[in-house]
């Protein structure tokens, strides 16, 4: 008998706890004892929408490696370079020759570089091969997505097919996962450390398969021995994280994290999560836009383990059907609204021109930067979808590896931009955006003075280095 019985009341308490903590959970699916016991999505998101999983992808790469090991085609002791003789002349530090598959799986390659930039046309392996080592392989844990990408390259080299195609046949199809897509580097390798896009119900299926030792509906999909080894501690992480990093200091498996309150998880940037708790037959999958797993798990633990009275929160007091919209009035001051409407040339800053048009409870905003227009349509007290195929405001802030990737979504993927606005004072207009199949959130703040106004656009939920995360312009009002 499990200690935790997850029901609708507990699910609503989780939504309340996350909302109280300022955590934006877009969709959540909970499975217990093999069945879906709770699911929820907040508008403008829906359960069927796919989301970027970021580093949750690593756990899928682990599965691909495990399948090759089970087939006898790969050993954890194998040195990566032995499969890629063409890179022998690129090695800058001789210690790279000793990097094994196990080192890559456990993030113990031996490099400390935190540089996450890869340029257009770059061979991603070169970034690793040209680095100097800080430690011997196997000695120190240092999280690096390029470890996972080298594993994806290895899967492709051994299997003769991309990791995405390899898992399509062996994992996604057996699990009944039909709508998914996976980014690639420009050489055509599946991005092993991030880049998989999946719906939350389908992520929960993956978690269920792991919980059941690799089985799905009685069929062995993932080797049971690999699931057991990959989801237990293979490398201690507590020496390498500060004490307050309570969710990263519990150990690491083969591309899986161990959890403070038991169980293990697949974790991705900005709060993508698949939490598996075998003792209670529990799988919790979430798509979010927040700061990380700890922000999700701390409130979750309070509910699951009754650490506070949050379970008694009356969920009906809050509206969980929608992501909260900006709070304020539909219109600004009479003079401010009149002066702000129309096209304005910027006298300083990151934009050349700003065009804003007001309608009944809606507005259109267009920003001109480097000759390209970035637009948004926003609703008052509601998320309104941008019409047309032009660039959205979010496109001002591309992901860090965008130029080095093939990351165009397939035609079936619904990638829409939604926005809501409010006047928080007679002279202050605020707009927020949300995007399907993106975690990024844009915040547009327009403050009106006498004859000038300042427009600031910043992004959260997006790693966009070297692009600035905030753009500003001063415009002269007509």
Coordinates of C-alpha atoms in Angstrom, one line a residue:
X1 CA 0.0 0.0 0.0
X2 CA 1.6 3.3 -1.0
X3 CA 2.1 6.0 1.6
X4 CA 0.8 8.7 -0.8
X5 CA -2.6 8.4 -2.5
X6 CA -2.7 11.0 -5.2
X7 CA -6.2 12.3 -6.0
X8 CA -7.8 15.4 -7.4
X9 CA -7.7 17.2 -4.1
X10 CA -3.9 16.6 -3.9
X11 CA -3.5 17.7 -7.5
X12 CA -5.4 21.0 -6.9
X13 CA -3.3 21.5 -3.8
X14 CA -0.2 21.1 -5.9
X15 CA -1.5 23.7 -8.3
X16 CA -2.2 26.1 -5.4
X17 CA 1.3 25.5 -3.9
X18 CA 3.0 26.2 -7.2
X19 CA 0.9 29.3 -7.8
X20 CA 1.7 30.6 -4.3
X21 CA 5.4 30.0 -4.9
X22 CA 5.2 32.0 -8.2
X23 CA 5.9 28.9 -10.3
X24 CA 4.4 28.8 -13.7
X25 CA 3.2 25.2 -14.4
X26 CA 1.7 25.0 -17.8
X27 CA 0.6 21.3 -17.8
X28 CA 0.9 18.4 -15.3
X29 CA 0.1 14.8 -15.6
X30 CA 0.2 12.4 -12.7
X31 CA 0.1 8.6 -13.0
X32 CA -0.2 6.2 -10.1
X33 CA -0.4 2.4 -10.2
X34 CA -0.3 2.6 -14.0
X35 CA -3.2 4.9 -14.4
X36 CA -3.6 8.7 -15.0
X37 CA -5.0 10.0 -11.7
X38 CA -4.7 13.7 -12.4
X39 CA -4.1 16.0 -15.3
X40 CA -4.3 19.7 -15.9
X41 CA -3.3 22.4 -18.4
X42 CA -3.6 26.2 -18.0
X43 CA -4.6 28.3 -21.0
X44 CA -3.2 29.1 -23.5
X45 CA -1.6 25.7 -23.2
X46 CA -3.3 22.4 -23.6
X47 CA -2.3 18.8 -22.7
X48 CA -1.8 17.8 -26.4
X49 CA 0.7 20.6 -27.0
X50 CA 4.4 19.6 -27.2
X51 CA 6.9 21.4 -25.1
X52 CA 10.7 21.7 -25.2
X53 CA 12.1 19.2 -22.7
X54 CA 15.6 20.7 -22.6
X55 CA 17.8 18.4 -20.4
X56 CA 15.0 15.8 -19.9
X57 CA 16.3 14.8 -23.3
X58 CA 19.4 13.4 -21.6
X59 CA 17.5 10.6 -20.0
X60 CA 16.2 9.6 -23.5
X61 CA 19.8 9.6 -24.7
X62 CA 20.7 7.3 -21.7
X63 CA 18.0 4.9 -22.9
X64 CA 19.5 4.8 -26.4
X65 CA 22.9 4.0 -25.0
X66 CA 21.4 1.4 -22.7
X67 CA 19.8 -0.4 -25.6
X68 CA 23.1 -0.6 -27.5
X69 CA 24.8 -1.9 -24.3
X70 CA 22.1 -4.5 -24.0
X71 CA 22.6 -5.5 -27.6
X72 CA 26.3 -6.1 -26.9
X73 CA 27.3 -3.4 -29.4
X74 CA 28.8 -1.0 -26.8
X75 CA 30.5 -1.2 -23.4
X76 CA 30.6 1.6 -20.8
X77 CA 34.4 1.1 -20.7
X78 CA 34.8 1.9 -24.3
X79 CA 36.7 5.1 -25.1
X80 CA 34.7 7.6 -27.1
X81 CA 37.5 8.5 -29.4
X82 CA 37.9 4.8 -30.5
X83 CA 34.7 5.2 -32.5
X84 CA 35.8 8.5 -34.1
X85 CA 39.3 8.1 -35.5
X86 CA 38.7 11.1 -37.7
X87 CA 39.0 13.4 -34.7
X88 CA 42.4 12.0 -33.5
X89 CA 44.2 15.1 -34.9
X90 CA 41.8 17.5 -33.2
X91 CA 42.6 16.5 -29.6
X92 CA 44.1 19.4 -27.6
X93 CA 44.5 17.6 -24.3
X94 CA 45.8 14.0 -24.3
X95 CA 43.5 13.2 -21.4
X96 CA 40.5 13.2 -23.7
X97 CA 41.8 9.9 -25.2
X98 CA 40.8 8.3 -21.9
X99 CA 37.2 9.6 -21.8
X100 CA 34.9 6.6 -21.6
X101 CA 31.2 6.1 -22.3
X102 CA 30.7 5.9 -18.5
X103 CA 32.4 9.2 -18.0
X104 CA 30.0 10.8 -20.4
X105 CA 27.0 9.2 -18.9
X106 CA 28.0 10.4 -15.4
X107 CA 29.2 13.9 -16.3
X108 CA 32.7 13.1 -15.2
X109 CA 34.5 13.9 -18.5
X110 CA 37.1 16.1 -16.7
X111 CA 36.4 19.5 -18.2
X112 CA 35.1 22.5 -16.3
X113 CA 34.2 24.9 -19.1
X114 CA 30.8 26.5 -18.7
X115 CA 30.9 28.2 -22.1
X116 CA 27.6 27.3 -23.8
X117 CA 28.1 29.1 -27.0
X118 CA 28.4 27.2 -30.3
X119 CA 28.6 29.2 -33.6
X120 CA 26.9 28.7 -36.9
X121 CA 28.6 26.0 -38.9
X122 CA 30.6 24.7 -35.9
X123 CA 31.2 21.0 -35.4
X124 CA 29.9 20.6 -31.9
X125 CA 32.5 17.9 -31.1
X126 CA 35.3 20.5 -31.7
X127 CA 34.2 22.6 -28.7
X128 CA 35.0 19.6 -26.5
X129 CA 38.0 18.3 -28.3
X130 CA 39.8 21.7 -28.2
X131 CA 39.3 22.3 -24.5
X132 CA 42.0 21.8 -21.8
X133 CA 41.1 19.4 -19.1
X134 CA 40.8 20.4 -15.4
X135 CA 40.8 16.9 -13.9
X136 CA 41.3 13.3 -14.9
X137 CA 38.2 11.7 -16.5
X138 CA 36.1 10.0 -13.8
X139 CA 37.2 12.2 -10.9
X140 CA 34.9 15.1 -10.7
X141 CA 31.2 15.7 -11.5
X142 CA 30.6 18.7 -13.8
X143 CA 27.3 18.9 -15.7
X144 CA 27.8 19.6 -19.4
X145 CA 25.2 19.0 -22.2
X146 CA 28.0 18.3 -24.6
X147 CA 28.7 15.0 -22.8
X148 CA 25.2 14.0 -23.8
X149 CA 25.7 15.2 -27.4
X150 CA 28.9 13.1 -27.7
X151 CA 26.7 10.1 -26.6
X152 CA 24.2 10.9 -29.3
X153 CA 27.0 11.0 -31.9
X154 CA 28.1 7.6 -30.6
X155 CA 24.6 6.1 -30.9
X156 CA 24.5 7.3 -34.5
X157 CA 27.9 6.0 -35.3
X158 CA 27.2 2.5 -33.9
X159 CA 23.6 2.1 -35.0
X160 CA 24.0 3.7 -38.4
X161 CA 21.0 5.9 -37.8
X162 CA 20.2 9.1 -35.9
X163 CA 19.4 8.8 -32.3
X164 CA 15.9 10.2 -33.0
X165 CA 15.3 7.5 -35.6
X166 CA 16.8 4.8 -33.4
X167 CA 14.4 5.6 -30.5
X168 CA 11.4 6.2 -32.8
X169 CA 11.3 2.5 -33.6
X170 CA 12.4 1.1 -30.2
X171 CA 10.8 3.6 -27.8
X172 CA 8.3 6.1 -29.1
X173 CA 6.3 3.8 -31.3
X174 CA 5.9 1.1 -28.6
X175 CA 4.8 3.7 -26.1
X176 CA 2.2 5.1 -28.6
X177 CA 4.0 8.5 -28.8
X178 CA 3.1 10.0 -32.2
X179 CA 3.6 13.7 -32.0
X180 CA 7.2 14.5 -31.1
X181 CA 10.2 16.1 -32.8
X182 CA 13.9 16.5 -32.0
X183 CA 16.4 19.2 -32.9
X184 CA 19.7 18.4 -34.7
X185 CA 23.1 20.0 -35.0
X186 CA 24.0 21.3 -38.5
X187 CA 25.8 18.0 -39.2
X188 CA 22.6 16.1 -38.8
X189 CA 23.3 14.6 -35.3
X190 CA 20.3 14.5 -32.9
X191 CA 21.1 16.9 -30.1
X192 CA 21.7 14.5 -27.2
X193 CA 21.6 16.9 -24.3
X194 CA 18.5 18.9 -25.2
X195 CA 16.1 19.4 -28.1
X196 CA 13.4 16.8 -27.7
X197 CA 9.8 18.2 -27.9
X198 CA 7.1 16.1 -26.3
X199 CA 3.7 16.5 -24.7
X200 CA 3.3 16.2 -21.0
X201 CA 1.0 13.0 -21.2
X202 CA 3.7 11.4 -23.4
X203 CA 6.5 12.3 -21.0
X204 CA 4.4 10.7 -18.2
X205 CA 4.3 7.5 -20.3
X206 CA 8.1 7.5 -20.5
X207 CA 8.1 7.9 -16.7
X208 CA 5.7 5.0 -16.3
X209 CA 7.9 2.8 -18.4
X210 CA 10.9 3.6 -16.2
X211 CA 8.8 3.0 -13.1
X212 CA 7.8 -0.4 -14.4
X213 CA 11.4 -1.5 -15.0
X214 CA 11.3 -0.7 -18.7
X215 CA 8.0 -2.4 -19.4
X216 CA 5.0 -0.9 -21.1
X217 CA 1.7 -2.9 -21.2
X218 CA 3.6 -6.1 -20.5
X219 CA 6.3 -5.6 -23.2
X220 CA 9.9 -5.0 -22.3
X221 CA 10.8 -1.8 -24.1
X222 CA 13.9 -0.6 -22.2
X223 CA 16.3 -3.2 -20.8
X224 CA 15.4 -3.8 -17.1
X225 CA 19.0 -4.0 -16.0
X226 CA 19.7 -0.6 -17.7
X227 CA 16.8 1.1 -15.9
X228 CA 18.0 -0.2 -12.6
X229 CA 21.6 1.0 -13.1
X230 CA 20.8 4.3 -14.8
X231 CA 18.4 5.4 -12.1
X232 CA 20.5 4.8 -9.1
X233 CA 23.5 6.8 -7.8
X234 CA 26.6 6.3 -10.0
X235 CA 28.3 9.5 -9.0
X236 CA 28.1 11.5 -5.8
X237 CA 27.3 15.2 -6.5
X238 CA 27.1 16.7 -3.0
X239 CA 30.8 17.8 -3.0
X240 CA 30.2 19.8 -6.1
X241 CA 27.1 21.8 -5.1
X242 CA 26.4 24.3 -2.3
X243 CA 24.2 23.1 0.5
X244 CA 21.3 25.2 -0.6
X245 CA 21.2 23.3 -4.0
X246 CA 19.2 20.6 -2.3
X247 CA 17.9 18.9 -5.5
X248 CA 21.3 18.7 -7.3
X249 CA 23.3 17.2 -4.4
X250 CA 21.7 13.8 -4.1
X251 CA 23.6 12.0 -6.7
X252 CA 23.6 11.3 -10.4
X253 CA 23.0 8.1 -12.4
X254 CA 23.3 7.6 -16.1
X255 CA 21.8 11.0 -17.2
X256 CA 19.2 10.8 -14.3
X257 CA 19.1 12.8 -11.1
X258 CA 18.4 11.4 -7.6
X259 CA 15.9 13.3 -5.5
X260 CA 16.0 14.6 -1.9
X261 CA 12.9 12.8 -0.8
X262 CA 13.5 9.6 -2.6
X263 CA 13.0 8.5 -6.2
X264 CA 14.7 9.9 -9.3
X265 CA 13.9 12.4 -12.0
X266 CA 14.5 13.6 -15.5
X267 CA 15.1 17.4 -15.3
X268 CA 15.2 20.1 -17.9
X269 CA 15.9 23.8 -18.0
X270 CA 13.1 26.2 -16.7
X271 CA 11.2 23.5 -14.9
X272 CA 10.7 20.5 -17.2
X273 CA 10.3 17.5 -15.0
X274 CA 9.5 13.8 -14.9
X275 CA 9.6 12.7 -11.2
X276 CA 9.4 9.0 -10.5
X277 CA 8.8 7.7 -7.0
X278 CA 8.8 3.9 -7.1
X279 CA 7.8 3.4 -3.4
X280 CA 4.4 5.0 -4.2
X281 CA 4.0 3.9 -7.8
X282 CA 4.0 7.6 -8.7
X283 CA 5.0 9.5 -11.9
X284 CA 4.6 13.3 -12.0
X285 CA 5.3 15.0 -15.4
X286 CA 5.3 18.8 -15.7
X287 CA 5.9 21.4 -18.3
X288 CA 6.8 24.7 -16.7
X289 CA 8.5 28.1 -17.2
X290 CA 10.4 28.7 -13.9
X291 CA 13.9 28.7 -12.5
X292 CA 14.4 24.9 -12.3
X293 CA 13.5 21.6 -10.6
X294 CA 14.0 22.9 -7.1
X295 CA 11.3 25.6 -7.6
X296 CA 8.9 22.8 -8.7
X297 CA 9.9 20.1 -6.2
X298 CA 9.9 22.2 -3.0
X299 CA 6.2 23.1 -3.2
X300 CA 5.4 19.6 -4.4
X301 CA 7.1 18.0 -1.4
X302 CA 5.1 20.2 0.9
X303 CA 2.0 18.7 -0.5
X304 CA 3.1 15.1 -0.9
X305 CA 4.7 14.8 2.5
X306 CA 2.3 17.2 4.4
X307 CA 5.2 19.5 5.3
X308 CA 2.7 22.4 5.7
X309 CA -1.0 23.2 5.6
X310 CA -0.9 23.9 1.9
X311 CA -2.8 20.7 1.3
X312 CA -5.8 22.3 2.9
X313 CA -5.8 25.2 0.4
X314 CA -9.2 25.7 -1.1
X315 CA -8.4 25.4 -4.8
X316 CA -11.7 27.0 -5.9
X317 CA -10.5 30.3 -4.5
X318 CA -8.0 30.5 -7.4
X319 CA -8.4 30.3 -11.1
X320 CA -6.0 27.6 -12.3
X321 CA -7.6 27.4 -15.8
X322 CA -5.4 30.1 -17.1
X323 CA -1.9 31.4 -16.7
X324 CA -2.3 34.7 -14.8
X325 CA -2.6 37.8 -17.0
X326 CA -1.3 41.3 -16.1
X327 CA -3.5 43.2 -13.6
X328 CA -4.8 46.7 -14.3
X329 CA -7.1 48.7 -16.5
X330 CA -8.1 48.3 -20.2
X331 CA -7.1 51.9 -21.0
X332 CA -4.5 54.3 -19.8
X333 CA -4.9 58.0 -19.2
X334 CA -6.7 59.9 -22.0
X335 CA -3.6 61.9 -23.1
X336 CA -1.2 58.9 -22.7
X337 CA -3.3 56.6 -24.9
X338 CA -3.7 59.3 -27.6
X339 CA 0.0 60.1 -27.7
X340 CA 1.1 56.5 -27.7
X341 CA -1.0 55.4 -30.6
X342 CA 0.7 55.3 -34.0
X343 CA 4.3 55.0 -35.3
X344 CA 7.1 56.5 -33.3
X345 CA 10.7 56.8 -34.3
X346 CA 13.2 55.8 -31.5
X347 CA 15.9 58.4 -30.8
X348 CA 18.0 56.0 -28.7
X349 CA 18.3 52.3 -28.0
X350 CA 17.7 48.9 -29.5
X351 CA 14.8 49.6 -31.8
X352 CA 14.4 51.9 -34.8
X353 CA 10.6 52.3 -34.7
X354 CA 7.7 51.3 -32.5
X355 CA 4.1 51.1 -33.8
X356 CA 1.1 50.6 -31.5
X357 CA -2.6 50.5 -32.2
X358 CA -5.4 50.3 -29.7
X359 CA -8.8 48.5 -30.3
X360 CA -11.6 47.5 -27.9
X361 CA -9.8 45.4 -25.2
X362 CA -7.0 44.6 -27.6
X363 CA -3.8 46.1 -29.0
X364 CA -1.2 45.5 -31.7
X365 CA 2.4 46.3 -31.1
X366 CA 5.2 46.2 -33.6
X367 CA 8.9 46.7 -32.9
X368 CA 11.4 47.4 -35.7
X369 CA 14.9 46.2 -35.0
X370 CA 17.7 46.0 -37.6
X371 CA 15.1 46.4 -40.3
X372 CA 12.9 43.5 -39.2
X373 CA 9.5 43.8 -37.6
X374 CA 8.6 41.9 -34.5
X375 CA 4.9 41.9 -33.6
X376 CA 2.4 41.0 -30.9
X377 CA -1.4 41.2 -30.4
X378 CA -2.5 41.4 -26.8
X379 CA -5.9 41.1 -25.1
X380 CA -7.1 42.7 -21.9
X381 CA -7.8 40.0 -19.2
X382 CA -7.3 37.3 -21.8
X383 CA -4.5 35.6 -23.9
X384 CA -5.0 36.6 -27.5
X385 CA -3.2 34.9 -30.4
X386 CA -1.1 36.9 -32.8
X387 CA -2.3 36.7 -36.4
X388 CA -0.2 36.4 -39.5
X389 CA 3.1 34.6 -40.1
X390 CA 5.5 37.4 -39.3
X391 CA 8.1 37.3 -36.5
X392 CA 6.8 37.5 -33.0
X393 CA 8.3 39.5 -30.2
X394 CA 9.8 36.3 -28.7
X395 CA 12.0 35.9 -31.9
X396 CA 14.0 38.8 -30.5
X397 CA 15.5 36.3 -28.1
X398 CA 16.6 33.1 -29.9
X399 CA 18.0 30.1 -27.9
X400 CA 21.8 30.1 -27.4
X401 CA 22.5 27.4 -30.0
X402 CA 19.9 28.6 -32.6
X403 CA 22.4 29.6 -35.2
X404 CA 24.2 26.2 -34.8
X405 CA 21.1 24.0 -35.1
X406 CA 18.4 22.7 -37.3
X407 CA 15.5 23.7 -35.0
X408 CA 12.6 24.4 -37.4
X409 CA 9.5 22.7 -36.0
X410 CA 7.6 20.3 -38.2
X411 CA 4.4 21.5 -40.0
X412 CA 2.1 19.8 -37.5
X413 CA 3.5 21.6 -34.5
X414 CA 1.4 24.5 -33.3
X415 CA 3.8 27.4 -32.5
X416 CA 1.6 30.4 -31.6
X417 CA 2.3 33.6 -29.8
X418 CA -0.2 34.7 -27.2
X419 CA -0.2 38.0 -25.2
X420 CA -2.2 39.9 -22.6
X421 CA -1.9 43.5 -21.5
X422 CA -3.0 45.9 -18.8
X423 CA -2.4 49.6 -17.9
X424 CA -1.0 49.5 -14.4
X425 CA -1.3 53.2 -14.1
X426 CA -2.5 56.0 -16.4
X427 CA 1.1 56.3 -17.9
X428 CA 2.3 52.6 -17.6
X429 CA 1.4 49.9 -20.2
X430 CA 2.5 46.3 -19.5
X431 CA 2.3 43.4 -22.0
X432 CA 3.2 39.8 -21.3
X433 CA 3.6 37.0 -23.9
X434 CA 3.5 33.2 -23.9
X435 CA 4.4 30.9 -26.7
X436 CA 3.3 27.3 -27.6
X437 CA 6.4 25.0 -27.7
X438 CA 8.6 27.6 -26.1
X439 CA 9.4 28.3 -22.4
X440 CA 10.2 32.0 -23.0
X441 CA 8.1 34.7 -21.6
X442 CA 8.5 38.3 -22.8
X443 CA 7.6 41.4 -20.7
X444 CA 7.1 44.7 -22.4
X445 CA 6.9 47.8 -20.3
X446 CA 6.1 51.2 -21.8
X447 CA 6.4 54.2 -19.5
X448 CA 5.1 57.6 -20.7
X449 CA 6.6 60.9 -19.7
X450 CA 5.9 64.3 -21.1
X451 CA 7.2 64.2 -24.7
X452 CA 9.2 61.0 -24.4
X453 CA 8.4 57.4 -23.5
X454 CA 10.7 54.4 -22.6
X455 CA 10.0 50.9 -24.0
X456 CA 11.7 48.0 -22.3
X457 CA 11.4 44.4 -23.5
X458 CA 12.9 41.6 -21.4
X459 CA 12.8 37.9 -21.6
X460 CA 12.6 35.1 -19.0
X461 CA 12.5 31.4 -19.5
X462 CA 15.1 31.6 -22.3
X463 CA 18.9 31.1 -22.4
X464 CA 19.7 33.6 -25.2
X465 CA 23.4 34.4 -24.7
X466 CA 25.0 36.3 -26.4
X467 CA 21.8 38.1 -27.3
X468 CA 20.9 40.5 -24.4
X469 CA 18.0 39.4 -22.3
X470 CA 16.7 43.0 -22.2
X471 CA 16.3 45.6 -25.0
X472 CA 15.4 49.3 -24.4
X473 CA 14.5 52.3 -26.6
X474 CA 13.5 55.9 -26.0
X475 CA 10.8 57.2 -28.3
X476 CA 9.6 60.7 -28.9
X477 CA 5.9 61.1 -28.8
X478 CA 4.1 63.0 -31.5

